[in-house]
């Protein structure tokens, strides 16, 4: 294994690279532990990964989780969390935590928000009360939360967007990033810059150059998986990742399906987050080694097999498809719990398998096998 650690200041070390593609194996050091990459971060928006106890997260292989600045700022409030010992103690999670700055949530609630040079004015989606987040206050909130990896406040660009709109938003993200870095003060926690640019290659590279000039502890690709075709997402991801610093972590925000993760690792991405494994579990969709399984389909009403016969998670060791289907149709809470455990186990297991494939320099073999095993989606049947 190589040790590609070009900068003594970087918290990230590349431990190995594929000789066949851009996939890489590394580790990221944080205040609450070292994370092995490529890694998937379960989403704990409201200081909880829905349906899963923190102890279960450890057991299923999660190393780092994600919280959200916007939601925790509104409820219960960063000052309360700080008073109660910080986010780790508040939610009983001793491992690393990354917090998204809230830029995507503000983008998602455009009808409630106004973006200016100073920051984002918005109304709470909970009770309509007025709030304001600037690049500086977004950093301050995350410092109060005690997060390990903070994200700069950014302006997410919709798809489609005109070149002029994308250019203006990308420039604003750059100016906000410089203000975020200046506001950080003591650098005892990591701060990542976010690369925007919409679907325009030159704007992506310009944003990347701006972020590298400012200098961050890691770099994220934002503004993908916002409705664009998958092939365009892969193209932008590959172009951007190829220019990102070799010795720092690369994070693709809000992506995605298992296929998305495998494709992005192939293109050199190290970190991921997405609500898909937890949200889809609550909606009765399981990710398996053979593709997606929709548990309400009638064909599973007496199926004694586990959700995935190649999985050794708690759910697959103890429960049948028939039982999970019964729980789901009966609207029992346990259905969401058990299916969330499986989906997160599948995601963390997928990342571990990719790490091993890179270590053994057989990633393209892994990639081809993964693609060949994916069956057509298990569409819901009319029960």
Short mmCIF file of C-alpha atoms in Angstrom, two decimals, residues 51-357:
data_model
loop_
_atom_site.label_atom_id
_atom_site.label_comp_id
_atom_site.label_asym_id
_atom_site.label_seq_id
_atom_site.Cartn_x
_atom_site.Cartn_y
_atom_site.Cartn_z
CA UNK A 51 -35.35 4.08 13.21
CA UNK A 52 -31.91 3.00 14.44
CA UNK A 53 -30.29 3.13 17.88
CA UNK A 54 -26.71 4.46 17.97
CA UNK A 55 -25.52 1.07 19.22
CA UNK A 56 -27.07 -0.57 16.14
CA UNK A 57 -25.23 1.89 13.89
CA UNK A 58 -21.92 0.70 15.32
CA UNK A 59 -22.92 -2.93 14.89
CA UNK A 60 -23.89 -2.51 11.25
CA UNK A 61 -20.57 -0.85 10.42
CA UNK A 62 -21.25 2.90 10.40
CA UNK A 63 -18.10 4.92 11.15
CA UNK A 64 -19.37 8.47 10.70
CA UNK A 65 -22.85 10.00 10.53
CA UNK A 66 -24.30 13.24 9.21
CA UNK A 67 -26.36 15.89 10.99
CA UNK A 68 -27.90 19.04 9.55
CA UNK A 69 -27.16 22.60 10.62
CA UNK A 70 -30.41 24.03 9.26
CA UNK A 71 -32.68 21.62 11.12
CA UNK A 72 -30.73 21.65 14.39
CA UNK A 73 -30.49 25.46 14.25
CA UNK A 74 -34.29 25.64 14.12
CA UNK A 75 -35.00 22.82 16.57
CA UNK A 76 -33.90 22.33 19.33
CA UNK A 77 -31.31 25.09 18.76
CA UNK A 78 -27.52 24.98 18.73
CA UNK A 79 -27.20 26.81 22.04
CA UNK A 80 -29.25 24.18 23.85
CA UNK A 81 -27.18 21.40 22.28
CA UNK A 82 -23.97 23.16 23.32
CA UNK A 83 -25.33 23.62 26.86
CA UNK A 84 -26.05 19.90 27.06
CA UNK A 85 -22.52 18.92 26.08
CA UNK A 86 -22.52 19.09 22.28
CA UNK A 87 -24.07 16.98 19.56
CA UNK A 88 -22.10 13.81 20.32
CA UNK A 89 -23.28 13.69 23.92
CA UNK A 90 -26.76 14.94 23.03
CA UNK A 91 -27.40 12.02 20.67
CA UNK A 92 -25.13 9.44 22.37
CA UNK A 93 -22.83 8.99 19.36
CA UNK A 94 -19.11 8.94 20.15
CA UNK A 95 -17.89 8.63 16.56
CA UNK A 96 -17.24 11.37 14.00
CA UNK A 97 -20.08 13.63 12.84
CA UNK A 98 -20.25 15.76 9.70
CA UNK A 99 -22.84 18.53 9.58
CA UNK A 100 -24.20 19.91 6.33
CA UNK A 101 -24.35 23.71 6.44
CA UNK A 102 -28.02 23.98 5.50
CA UNK A 103 -27.49 25.32 2.00
CA UNK A 104 -29.36 22.46 0.37
CA UNK A 105 -32.31 22.78 2.75
CA UNK A 106 -32.55 26.50 1.99
CA UNK A 107 -32.43 25.61 -1.72
CA UNK A 108 -35.21 23.07 -1.19
CA UNK A 109 -37.38 25.68 0.56
CA UNK A 110 -36.87 28.47 -1.97
CA UNK A 111 -40.39 29.77 -1.48
CA UNK A 112 -39.49 30.49 2.16
CA UNK A 113 -35.99 31.90 1.55
CA UNK A 114 -34.26 34.99 0.15
CA UNK A 115 -30.58 34.79 -0.84
CA UNK A 116 -28.46 37.95 -0.69
CA UNK A 117 -24.75 38.73 -0.51
CA UNK A 118 -25.00 38.75 3.28
CA UNK A 119 -26.56 35.31 3.58
CA UNK A 120 -29.92 33.53 3.55
CA UNK A 121 -33.06 34.93 5.15
CA UNK A 122 -35.74 32.30 5.50
CA UNK A 123 -38.88 31.33 7.33
CA UNK A 124 -38.99 28.20 9.42
CA UNK A 125 -40.85 25.35 7.72
CA UNK A 126 -42.06 24.44 11.23
CA UNK A 127 -43.84 27.61 12.39
CA UNK A 128 -43.01 30.35 9.88
CA UNK A 129 -40.73 32.32 12.22
CA UNK A 130 -37.92 34.33 10.61
CA UNK A 131 -34.29 33.20 10.67
CA UNK A 132 -31.04 34.27 9.03
CA UNK A 133 -27.90 32.27 8.25
CA UNK A 134 -24.72 33.90 7.04
CA UNK A 135 -21.50 32.09 6.18
CA UNK A 136 -20.13 33.22 9.53
CA UNK A 137 -23.16 32.17 11.59
CA UNK A 138 -23.33 28.79 9.83
CA UNK A 139 -19.77 28.12 11.02
CA UNK A 140 -20.59 29.42 14.51
CA UNK A 141 -23.64 27.14 14.78
CA UNK A 142 -21.58 24.11 13.74
CA UNK A 143 -18.87 25.03 16.25
CA UNK A 144 -21.52 25.13 18.98
CA UNK A 145 -22.74 21.71 17.86
CA UNK A 146 -19.18 20.42 18.28
CA UNK A 147 -19.18 18.67 14.92
CA UNK A 148 -16.02 17.05 13.55
CA UNK A 149 -16.45 18.16 9.94
CA UNK A 150 -18.16 21.46 9.18
CA UNK A 151 -19.43 22.48 5.75
CA UNK A 152 -19.38 26.00 4.31
CA UNK A 153 -22.71 27.65 3.56
CA UNK A 154 -23.26 27.42 -0.19
CA UNK A 155 -25.86 28.24 -2.82
CA UNK A 156 -27.19 25.11 -4.51
CA UNK A 157 -28.05 25.50 -8.20
CA UNK A 158 -31.25 23.94 -9.61
CA UNK A 159 -31.45 21.85 -12.76
CA UNK A 160 -31.92 23.16 -15.32
CA UNK A 161 -30.32 26.58 -14.78
CA UNK A 162 -29.03 29.10 -17.28
CA UNK A 163 -25.31 29.74 -17.51
CA UNK A 164 -25.82 33.23 -16.12
CA UNK A 165 -27.76 31.95 -13.11
CA UNK A 166 -25.21 29.21 -12.44
CA UNK A 167 -22.28 31.62 -12.76
CA UNK A 168 -23.78 34.13 -10.31
CA UNK A 169 -24.59 31.44 -7.74
CA UNK A 170 -21.17 29.82 -8.10
CA UNK A 171 -19.41 33.15 -7.56
CA UNK A 172 -21.52 33.80 -4.46
CA UNK A 173 -20.62 30.37 -3.08
CA UNK A 174 -16.94 31.27 -3.57
CA UNK A 175 -17.26 34.54 -1.69
CA UNK A 176 -19.19 32.81 1.10
CA UNK A 177 -16.51 30.12 1.29
CA UNK A 178 -13.79 32.72 1.88
CA UNK A 179 -15.88 34.28 4.64
CA UNK A 180 -16.50 30.86 6.20
CA UNK A 181 -12.79 30.06 6.34
CA UNK A 182 -12.01 33.46 7.84
CA UNK A 183 -14.71 32.95 10.47
CA UNK A 184 -13.43 29.58 11.57
CA UNK A 185 -10.85 30.88 14.05
CA UNK A 186 -9.20 27.96 15.82
CA UNK A 187 -8.90 25.07 13.41
CA UNK A 188 -9.42 22.25 15.87
CA UNK A 189 -12.27 20.91 13.70
CA UNK A 190 -12.28 20.31 9.95
CA UNK A 191 -13.96 22.62 7.43
CA UNK A 192 -14.80 21.50 3.89
CA UNK A 193 -15.42 23.79 0.94
CA UNK A 194 -18.23 22.99 -1.51
CA UNK A 195 -17.69 23.06 -5.27
CA UNK A 196 -20.69 24.30 -7.24
CA UNK A 197 -21.07 25.27 -10.91
CA UNK A 198 -24.27 23.56 -11.97
CA UNK A 199 -23.91 21.39 -15.06
CA UNK A 200 -21.28 23.62 -16.65
CA UNK A 201 -17.80 22.11 -16.79
CA UNK A 202 -15.95 25.44 -16.88
CA UNK A 203 -17.88 26.76 -13.87
CA UNK A 204 -17.13 23.57 -11.93
CA UNK A 205 -13.42 23.95 -12.60
CA UNK A 206 -13.55 27.66 -11.74
CA UNK A 207 -15.30 26.87 -8.45
CA UNK A 208 -12.76 24.14 -7.71
CA UNK A 209 -9.90 26.57 -8.31
CA UNK A 210 -11.50 29.11 -5.97
CA UNK A 211 -11.93 26.55 -3.20
CA UNK A 212 -8.35 25.30 -3.49
CA UNK A 213 -7.02 28.87 -3.40
CA UNK A 214 -8.91 29.49 -0.14
CA UNK A 215 -7.64 26.20 1.24
CA UNK A 216 -9.84 23.71 3.08
CA UNK A 217 -9.42 20.43 4.97
CA UNK A 218 -11.42 18.61 2.30
CA UNK A 219 -13.58 19.36 -0.71
CA UNK A 220 -17.17 18.47 -1.56
CA UNK A 221 -19.02 18.34 -4.85
CA UNK A 222 -22.44 19.89 -4.28
CA UNK A 223 -25.38 20.50 -6.56
CA UNK A 224 -25.59 17.05 -8.15
CA UNK A 225 -28.51 14.62 -7.98
CA UNK A 226 -30.91 17.57 -8.35
CA UNK A 227 -32.85 16.15 -11.30
CA UNK A 228 -30.16 15.87 -13.98
CA UNK A 229 -29.68 12.65 -16.02
CA UNK A 230 -27.39 10.16 -14.31
CA UNK A 231 -24.86 10.17 -17.14
CA UNK A 232 -24.51 13.95 -16.81
CA UNK A 233 -24.01 13.56 -13.07
CA UNK A 234 -21.23 11.03 -13.68
CA UNK A 235 -19.62 13.31 -16.27
CA UNK A 236 -19.57 16.32 -13.93
CA UNK A 237 -18.38 14.14 -11.03
CA UNK A 238 -15.51 12.70 -13.09
CA UNK A 239 -14.41 16.07 -14.48
CA UNK A 240 -14.46 17.70 -11.05
CA UNK A 241 -12.84 14.84 -9.13
CA UNK A 242 -9.97 14.65 -11.62
CA UNK A 243 -8.93 18.19 -10.69
CA UNK A 244 -9.39 17.91 -6.93
CA UNK A 245 -6.30 17.78 -4.67
CA UNK A 246 -4.75 14.32 -4.50
CA UNK A 247 -4.05 14.42 -0.79
CA UNK A 248 -7.43 15.60 0.50
CA UNK A 249 -10.83 14.00 0.96
CA UNK A 250 -13.38 14.19 -1.84
CA UNK A 251 -17.03 14.18 -0.80
CA UNK A 252 -19.99 13.82 -3.19
CA UNK A 253 -22.98 15.28 -1.38
CA UNK A 254 -26.45 13.72 -1.37
CA UNK A 255 -25.68 10.75 -3.65
CA UNK A 256 -27.22 8.19 -3.92
CA UNK A 257 -28.16 4.70 -5.09
CA UNK A 258 -25.74 1.77 -4.71
CA UNK A 259 -24.97 2.07 -8.44
CA UNK A 260 -24.26 5.80 -7.97
CA UNK A 261 -21.80 5.02 -5.17
CA UNK A 262 -19.93 2.39 -7.17
CA UNK A 263 -19.74 4.65 -10.22
CA UNK A 264 -18.50 7.59 -8.15
CA UNK A 265 -15.83 5.55 -6.32
CA UNK A 266 -14.63 4.45 -9.75
CA UNK A 267 -14.21 8.16 -10.52
CA UNK A 268 -12.20 8.91 -7.37
CA UNK A 269 -14.77 9.92 -4.71
CA UNK A 270 -14.12 9.10 -1.04
CA UNK A 271 -17.23 10.13 0.93
CA UNK A 272 -21.00 9.93 0.46
CA UNK A 273 -24.27 10.62 2.24
CA UNK A 274 -27.88 10.10 1.21
CA UNK A 275 -31.27 9.60 2.85
CA UNK A 276 -32.10 6.85 0.34
CA UNK A 277 -31.30 3.75 2.46
CA UNK A 278 -33.30 5.01 5.45
CA UNK A 279 -36.15 6.71 3.58
CA UNK A 280 -36.63 3.83 1.16
CA UNK A 281 -36.66 1.38 4.08
CA UNK A 282 -39.55 3.26 5.64
CA UNK A 283 -41.33 3.08 2.28
CA UNK A 284 -40.83 -0.66 1.98
CA UNK A 285 -37.92 -0.83 -0.46
CA UNK A 286 -34.87 -2.96 0.34
CA UNK A 287 -31.49 -2.81 -1.37
CA UNK A 288 -29.96 -6.24 -1.93
CA UNK A 289 -27.00 -7.83 -3.67
CA UNK A 290 -29.35 -8.58 -6.57
CA UNK A 291 -31.04 -5.19 -6.79
CA UNK A 292 -34.09 -3.58 -5.24
CA UNK A 293 -36.83 -5.53 -3.47
CA UNK A 294 -40.27 -3.97 -2.82
CA UNK A 295 -41.56 -5.80 0.22
CA UNK A 296 -45.29 -5.17 -0.33
CA UNK A 297 -45.33 -7.15 -3.57
CA UNK A 298 -47.70 -10.11 -3.37
CA UNK A 299 -45.01 -12.57 -4.40
CA UNK A 300 -43.43 -12.23 -0.93
CA UNK A 301 -46.53 -13.03 1.14
CA UNK A 302 -45.26 -16.55 1.96
CA UNK A 303 -41.58 -16.17 1.07
CA UNK A 304 -39.46 -17.75 3.85
CA UNK A 305 -36.16 -16.35 2.57
CA UNK A 306 -34.36 -13.41 4.20
CA UNK A 307 -34.37 -10.12 2.28
CA UNK A 308 -30.88 -10.86 0.95
CA UNK A 309 -29.52 -14.40 1.11
CA UNK A 310 -25.96 -13.05 0.87
CA UNK A 311 -26.35 -10.64 3.80
CA UNK A 312 -25.55 -11.44 7.45
CA UNK A 313 -27.15 -8.36 9.04
CA UNK A 314 -29.44 -8.74 12.05
CA UNK A 315 -32.56 -8.52 9.91
CA UNK A 316 -31.43 -11.12 7.38
CA UNK A 317 -30.28 -13.50 10.12
CA UNK A 318 -33.62 -13.49 11.91
CA UNK A 319 -36.53 -12.50 9.66
CA UNK A 320 -38.21 -13.57 6.45
CA UNK A 321 -39.55 -11.56 3.56
CA UNK A 322 -43.02 -12.81 4.48
CA UNK A 323 -42.70 -11.45 8.03
CA UNK A 324 -41.37 -8.08 6.87
CA UNK A 325 -44.21 -7.83 4.34
CA UNK A 326 -46.73 -8.57 7.10
CA UNK A 327 -45.22 -5.89 9.35
CA UNK A 328 -45.15 -3.34 6.55
CA UNK A 329 -48.77 -3.93 5.48
CA UNK A 330 -49.84 -3.83 9.15
CA UNK A 331 -47.98 -0.49 9.47
CA UNK A 332 -45.97 -1.76 12.40
CA UNK A 333 -43.01 0.41 13.47
CA UNK A 334 -40.78 -2.67 13.58
CA UNK A 335 -41.00 -2.89 9.78
CA UNK A 336 -39.16 0.42 9.42
CA UNK A 337 -36.61 -0.52 12.07
CA UNK A 338 -35.72 -3.90 10.58
CA UNK A 339 -35.63 -2.70 6.99
CA UNK A 340 -33.53 0.35 7.92
CA UNK A 341 -31.02 -1.93 9.66
CA UNK A 342 -30.78 -4.04 6.51
CA UNK A 343 -30.45 -1.14 4.08
CA UNK A 344 -27.74 0.59 6.11
CA UNK A 345 -25.95 -2.73 6.55
CA UNK A 346 -26.05 -3.21 2.80
CA UNK A 347 -24.60 0.25 2.19
CA UNK A 348 -21.81 -0.09 4.74
CA UNK A 349 -21.05 -3.58 3.47
CA UNK A 350 -20.88 -2.27 -0.09
CA UNK A 351 -18.34 0.36 0.95
CA UNK A 352 -16.27 -2.24 2.83
CA UNK A 353 -16.27 -4.48 -0.25
CA UNK A 354 -15.08 -1.58 -2.40
CA UNK A 355 -12.30 -0.78 0.06
CA UNK A 356 -11.13 -4.38 -0.09
CA UNK A 357 -11.29 -4.46 -3.89
#
